[in-house]
Amino acid sequence: MNRRLFLAAAAAIVPSLALAQGHGSHGSAAANPAVFRIGALVIEAPWTRATPGGARVAGGFMTIRNTGTLPDRLVGGTFPGAPRVEVHEMAMADGMMRMRELRGGLEIPAGGSVQLRPGGYHMMFMELGEPVRAGAPLRGTLVFEKAGTIEIAYDVAPVGAPGPAGHGAARH
């Protein structure tokens, strides 16, 4: 990933990193979060942020629970206006925040859950053809290695929002 694309991607993902850290597994939950199910997987409260004009990337966030007895892997998806969707991780390495694609996907452990949130695991919507605008939810898909493909709707929060519109990141 070249430096310019990394900086743009980090700008799309990091604005609420300070707010999202230290809140454990609670995150920011909507009063009536959207819930989607496929097989043993439960996808809760998918959301993204609106992007400023000229931004070519955006991030997707949610919680994925696996109620089954076998692990599965999130391996990709689709998003309107993004020809590429990747599963990414941001983590501290040598004192610097680094982002990378998880080429083998993200394991969703049996009986466990994984949070996709700003500053951690997230979906990366690449090469956006136009800005993501706050307002109506946007339909996309998630692709799992075993469970298959499911259509979901991402709520769209304002630019820089720490969580879905109308909900603070400090909820416990």
mmCIF file of C-alpha atoms in Angstrom:
data_model
loop_
_atom_site.group_PDB
_atom_site.id
_atom_site.type_symbol
_atom_site.label_atom_id
_atom_site.label_comp_id
_atom_site.label_asym_id
_atom_site.label_seq_id
_atom_site.Cartn_x
_atom_site.Cartn_y
_atom_site.Cartn_z
ATOM 1 C CA MET A 1 0.000 0.000 0.000
ATOM 2 C CA ASN A 2 1.600 3.292 -0.994
ATOM 3 C CA ARG A 3 2.098 6.084 1.531
ATOM 4 C CA ARG A 4 -0.636 8.350 0.113
ATOM 5 C CA LEU A 5 -3.262 5.607 0.160
ATOM 6 C CA PHE A 6 -2.215 4.615 3.700
ATOM 7 C CA LEU A 7 -2.585 8.205 4.936
ATOM 8 C CA ALA A 8 -6.030 8.517 3.345
ATOM 9 C CA ALA A 9 -7.081 5.171 4.803
ATOM 10 C CA ALA A 10 -5.814 6.084 8.245
ATOM 11 C CA ALA A 11 -7.706 9.388 8.089
ATOM 12 C CA ALA A 12 -10.899 7.437 7.363
ATOM 13 C CA ILE A 13 -10.386 4.986 10.221
ATOM 14 C CA VAL A 14 -8.550 6.797 13.038
ATOM 15 C CA PRO A 15 -10.572 9.960 13.915
ATOM 16 C CA SER A 16 -12.276 8.267 16.830
ATOM 17 C CA LEU A 17 -9.441 5.988 17.914
ATOM 18 C CA ALA A 18 -8.945 7.897 21.163
ATOM 19 C CA LEU A 19 -12.657 7.674 21.906
ATOM 20 C CA ALA A 20 -12.932 4.002 20.975
ATOM 21 C CA GLN A 21 -9.984 2.840 23.104
ATOM 22 C CA GLY A 22 -10.565 1.740 26.650
ATOM 23 C CA HIS A 23 -14.213 0.843 26.283
ATOM 24 C CA GLY A 24 -13.804 -2.930 26.299
ATOM 25 C CA SER A 25 -16.281 -4.961 24.353
ATOM 26 C CA HIS A 26 -19.168 -2.582 24.870
ATOM 27 C CA GLY A 27 -18.414 -0.139 22.014
ATOM 28 C CA SER A 28 -21.180 2.142 20.852
ATOM 29 C CA ALA A 29 -24.431 0.316 20.503
ATOM 30 C CA ALA A 30 -27.484 1.744 18.873
ATOM 31 C CA ALA A 31 -30.751 1.808 20.830
ATOM 32 C CA ASN A 32 -32.233 -0.550 18.215
ATOM 33 C CA PRO A 33 -29.205 -1.925 16.371
ATOM 34 C CA ALA A 34 -29.692 -3.754 13.100
ATOM 35 C CA VAL A 35 -29.133 -7.497 13.424
ATOM 36 C CA PHE A 36 -28.448 -9.891 10.539
ATOM 37 C CA ARG A 37 -28.099 -13.681 10.748
ATOM 38 C CA ILE A 38 -26.549 -16.314 8.534
ATOM 39 C CA GLY A 39 -26.100 -19.818 9.871
ATOM 40 C CA ALA A 40 -24.560 -19.581 13.346
ATOM 41 C CA LEU A 41 -23.311 -16.027 12.767
ATOM 42 C CA VAL A 42 -25.014 -12.898 14.106
ATOM 43 C CA ILE A 43 -23.938 -9.519 12.666
ATOM 44 C CA GLU A 44 -24.879 -6.615 14.930
ATOM 45 C CA ALA A 45 -25.093 -2.881 14.230
ATOM 46 C CA PRO A 46 -23.037 -2.498 11.028
ATOM 47 C CA TRP A 47 -22.063 1.130 10.404
ATOM 48 C CA THR A 48 -19.713 3.330 8.428
ATOM 49 C CA ARG A 49 -18.880 7.024 8.350
ATOM 50 C CA ALA A 50 -19.674 9.597 5.722
ATOM 51 C CA THR A 51 -16.505 10.633 3.891
ATOM 52 C CA PRO A 52 -15.260 14.073 2.920
ATOM 53 C CA GLY A 53 -15.114 14.903 -0.785
ATOM 54 C CA GLY A 54 -12.133 13.314 -2.499
ATOM 55 C CA ALA A 55 -11.758 10.464 0.010
ATOM 56 C CA ARG A 56 -11.162 7.189 -1.792
ATOM 57 C CA VAL A 57 -11.590 4.877 1.210
ATOM 58 C CA ALA A 58 -13.997 4.291 4.092
ATOM 59 C CA GLY A 59 -14.247 1.806 6.942
ATOM 60 C CA GLY A 60 -16.997 -0.557 8.026
ATOM 61 C CA PHE A 61 -17.609 -1.524 11.659
ATOM 62 C CA MET A 62 -19.832 -4.029 13.513
ATOM 63 C CA THR A 63 -19.822 -6.910 15.968
ATOM 64 C CA ILE A 64 -19.931 -10.484 14.669
ATOM 65 C CA ARG A 65 -20.950 -13.273 17.065
ATOM 66 C CA ASN A 66 -20.553 -16.963 16.325
ATOM 67 C CA THR A 67 -23.162 -18.993 18.214
ATOM 68 C CA GLY A 68 -21.960 -22.238 16.669
ATOM 69 C CA THR A 69 -19.448 -24.909 17.596
ATOM 70 C CA LEU A 70 -17.084 -24.336 14.644
ATOM 71 C CA PRO A 71 -15.055 -21.232 13.799
ATOM 72 C CA ASP A 72 -15.686 -19.285 10.581
ATOM 73 C CA ARG A 73 -13.740 -16.576 8.761
ATOM 74 C CA LEU A 74 -14.819 -13.188 7.417
ATOM 75 C CA VAL A 75 -13.022 -13.082 4.063
ATOM 76 C CA GLY A 76 -14.550 -10.114 2.208
ATOM 77 C CA GLY A 77 -17.663 -8.359 1.068
ATOM 78 C CA THR A 78 -19.118 -5.684 -1.181
ATOM 79 C CA PHE A 79 -19.997 -2.024 -0.660
ATOM 80 C CA PRO A 80 -21.697 0.463 -3.032
ATOM 81 C CA GLY A 81 -19.170 2.345 -5.168
ATOM 82 C CA ALA A 82 -16.170 0.363 -3.885
ATOM 83 C CA PRO A 83 -14.663 -2.042 -6.413
ATOM 84 C CA ARG A 84 -12.530 -3.582 -3.652
ATOM 85 C CA VAL A 85 -13.488 -4.517 -0.095
ATOM 86 C CA GLU A 86 -10.837 -5.920 2.224
ATOM 87 C CA VAL A 87 -10.684 -7.087 5.828
ATOM 88 C CA HIS A 88 -8.103 -4.957 7.681
ATOM 89 C CA GLU A 89 -6.407 -4.705 11.057
ATOM 90 C CA MET A 90 -4.873 -1.678 12.753
ATOM 91 C CA ALA A 91 -2.407 -2.438 15.528
ATOM 92 C CA MET A 92 0.502 -0.865 17.338
ATOM 93 C CA ALA A 93 3.886 -2.136 16.128
ATOM 94 C CA ASP A 94 7.185 -0.612 17.217
ATOM 95 C CA GLY A 95 5.360 2.348 18.738
ATOM 96 C CA MET A 96 3.494 3.171 15.509
ATOM 97 C CA MET A 97 -0.068 2.472 14.440
ATOM 98 C CA ARG A 98 0.033 0.245 11.359
ATOM 99 C CA MET A 99 -2.762 -0.967 9.112
ATOM 100 C CA ARG A 100 -2.682 -4.132 7.055
ATOM 101 C CA GLU A 101 -4.977 -6.352 5.074
ATOM 102 C CA LEU A 102 -5.768 -9.712 6.705
ATOM 103 C CA ARG A 103 -5.201 -11.767 3.556
ATOM 104 C CA GLY A 104 -6.584 -14.973 5.065
ATOM 105 C CA GLY A 105 -9.577 -13.169 6.551
ATOM 106 C CA LEU A 106 -10.582 -12.688 10.175
ATOM 107 C CA GLU A 107 -11.428 -15.695 12.340
ATOM 108 C CA ILE A 108 -14.748 -15.600 14.168
ATOM 109 C CA PRO A 109 -14.176 -18.156 16.955
ATOM 110 C CA ALA A 110 -16.796 -20.763 17.857
ATOM 111 C CA GLY A 111 -18.878 -19.439 20.736
ATOM 112 C CA GLY A 112 -17.096 -16.076 20.557
ATOM 113 C CA SER A 113 -17.357 -12.661 18.977
ATOM 114 C CA VAL A 114 -15.168 -10.151 17.187
ATOM 115 C CA GLN A 115 -15.607 -6.392 17.132
ATOM 116 C CA LEU A 116 -14.824 -4.446 13.996
ATOM 117 C CA ARG A 117 -14.259 -0.900 15.248
ATOM 118 C CA PRO A 118 -12.203 2.204 14.543
ATOM 119 C CA GLY A 119 -8.560 1.593 15.391
ATOM 120 C CA GLY A 120 -8.860 -2.209 15.255
ATOM 121 C CA TYR A 121 -10.311 -4.768 12.880
ATOM 122 C CA HIS A 122 -12.494 -3.216 10.172
ATOM 123 C CA MET A 123 -13.788 -3.600 6.646
ATOM 124 C CA MET A 124 -11.912 -1.346 4.219
ATOM 125 C CA PHE A 125 -13.903 -0.002 1.276
ATOM 126 C CA MET A 126 -11.280 0.810 -1.370
ATOM 127 C CA GLU A 127 -11.253 3.074 -4.427
ATOM 128 C CA LEU A 128 -14.598 4.735 -3.696
ATOM 129 C CA GLY A 129 -16.100 6.279 -6.819
ATOM 130 C CA GLU A 130 -17.967 8.946 -4.844
ATOM 131 C CA PRO A 131 -18.214 10.133 -1.239
ATOM 132 C CA VAL A 132 -20.250 8.186 1.289
ATOM 133 C CA ARG A 133 -23.024 10.499 2.492
ATOM 134 C CA ALA A 134 -24.665 10.480 5.916
ATOM 135 C CA GLY A 135 -28.305 9.481 5.944
ATOM 136 C CA ALA A 136 -29.992 6.369 4.653
ATOM 137 C CA PRO A 137 -28.296 3.003 5.264
ATOM 138 C CA LEU A 138 -26.214 1.518 2.439
ATOM 139 C CA ARG A 139 -26.560 -2.121 1.438
ATOM 140 C CA GLY A 140 -23.513 -4.322 1.084
ATOM 141 C CA THR A 141 -22.510 -7.902 1.684
ATOM 142 C CA LEU A 142 -20.220 -9.830 3.969
ATOM 143 C CA VAL A 143 -18.602 -13.055 2.773
ATOM 144 C CA PHE A 144 -17.742 -15.816 5.224
ATOM 145 C CA GLU A 145 -15.651 -18.878 4.430
ATOM 146 C CA LYS A 146 -18.250 -21.383 5.716
ATOM 147 C CA ALA A 147 -21.532 -19.517 6.215
ATOM 148 C CA GLY A 148 -21.419 -17.879 2.772
ATOM 149 C CA THR A 149 -22.640 -14.436 1.708
ATOM 150 C CA ILE A 150 -25.154 -12.250 3.522
ATOM 151 C CA GLU A 151 -26.611 -8.883 2.553
ATOM 152 C CA ILE A 152 -26.446 -6.296 5.339
ATOM 153 C CA ALA A 153 -27.208 -2.581 5.709
ATOM 154 C CA TYR A 154 -24.580 -0.171 7.047
ATOM 155 C CA ASP A 155 -25.914 2.819 8.999
ATOM 156 C CA VAL A 156 -24.020 5.928 7.856
ATOM 157 C CA ALA A 157 -22.781 8.217 10.628
ATOM 158 C CA PRO A 158 -21.444 11.754 10.035
ATOM 159 C CA VAL A 159 -17.783 12.345 9.097
ATOM 160 C CA GLY A 160 -15.541 11.678 12.117
ATOM 161 C CA ALA A 161 -18.326 10.188 14.259
ATOM 162 C CA PRO A 162 -17.133 7.865 17.039
ATOM 163 C CA GLY A 163 -20.055 5.499 16.455
ATOM 164 C CA PRO A 164 -23.390 5.151 14.696
ATOM 165 C CA ALA A 165 -25.319 8.423 14.409
ATOM 166 C CA GLY A 166 -26.852 9.578 17.668
ATOM 167 C CA HIS A 167 -24.881 7.218 19.886
ATOM 168 C CA GLY A 168 -21.784 8.029 21.907
ATOM 169 C CA ALA A 169 -18.648 5.905 22.082
ATOM 170 C CA ALA A 170 -18.550 5.980 25.862
ATOM 171 C CA ARG A 171 -21.635 3.810 26.421
ATOM 172 C CA HIS A 172 -21.068 0.957 28.888
#
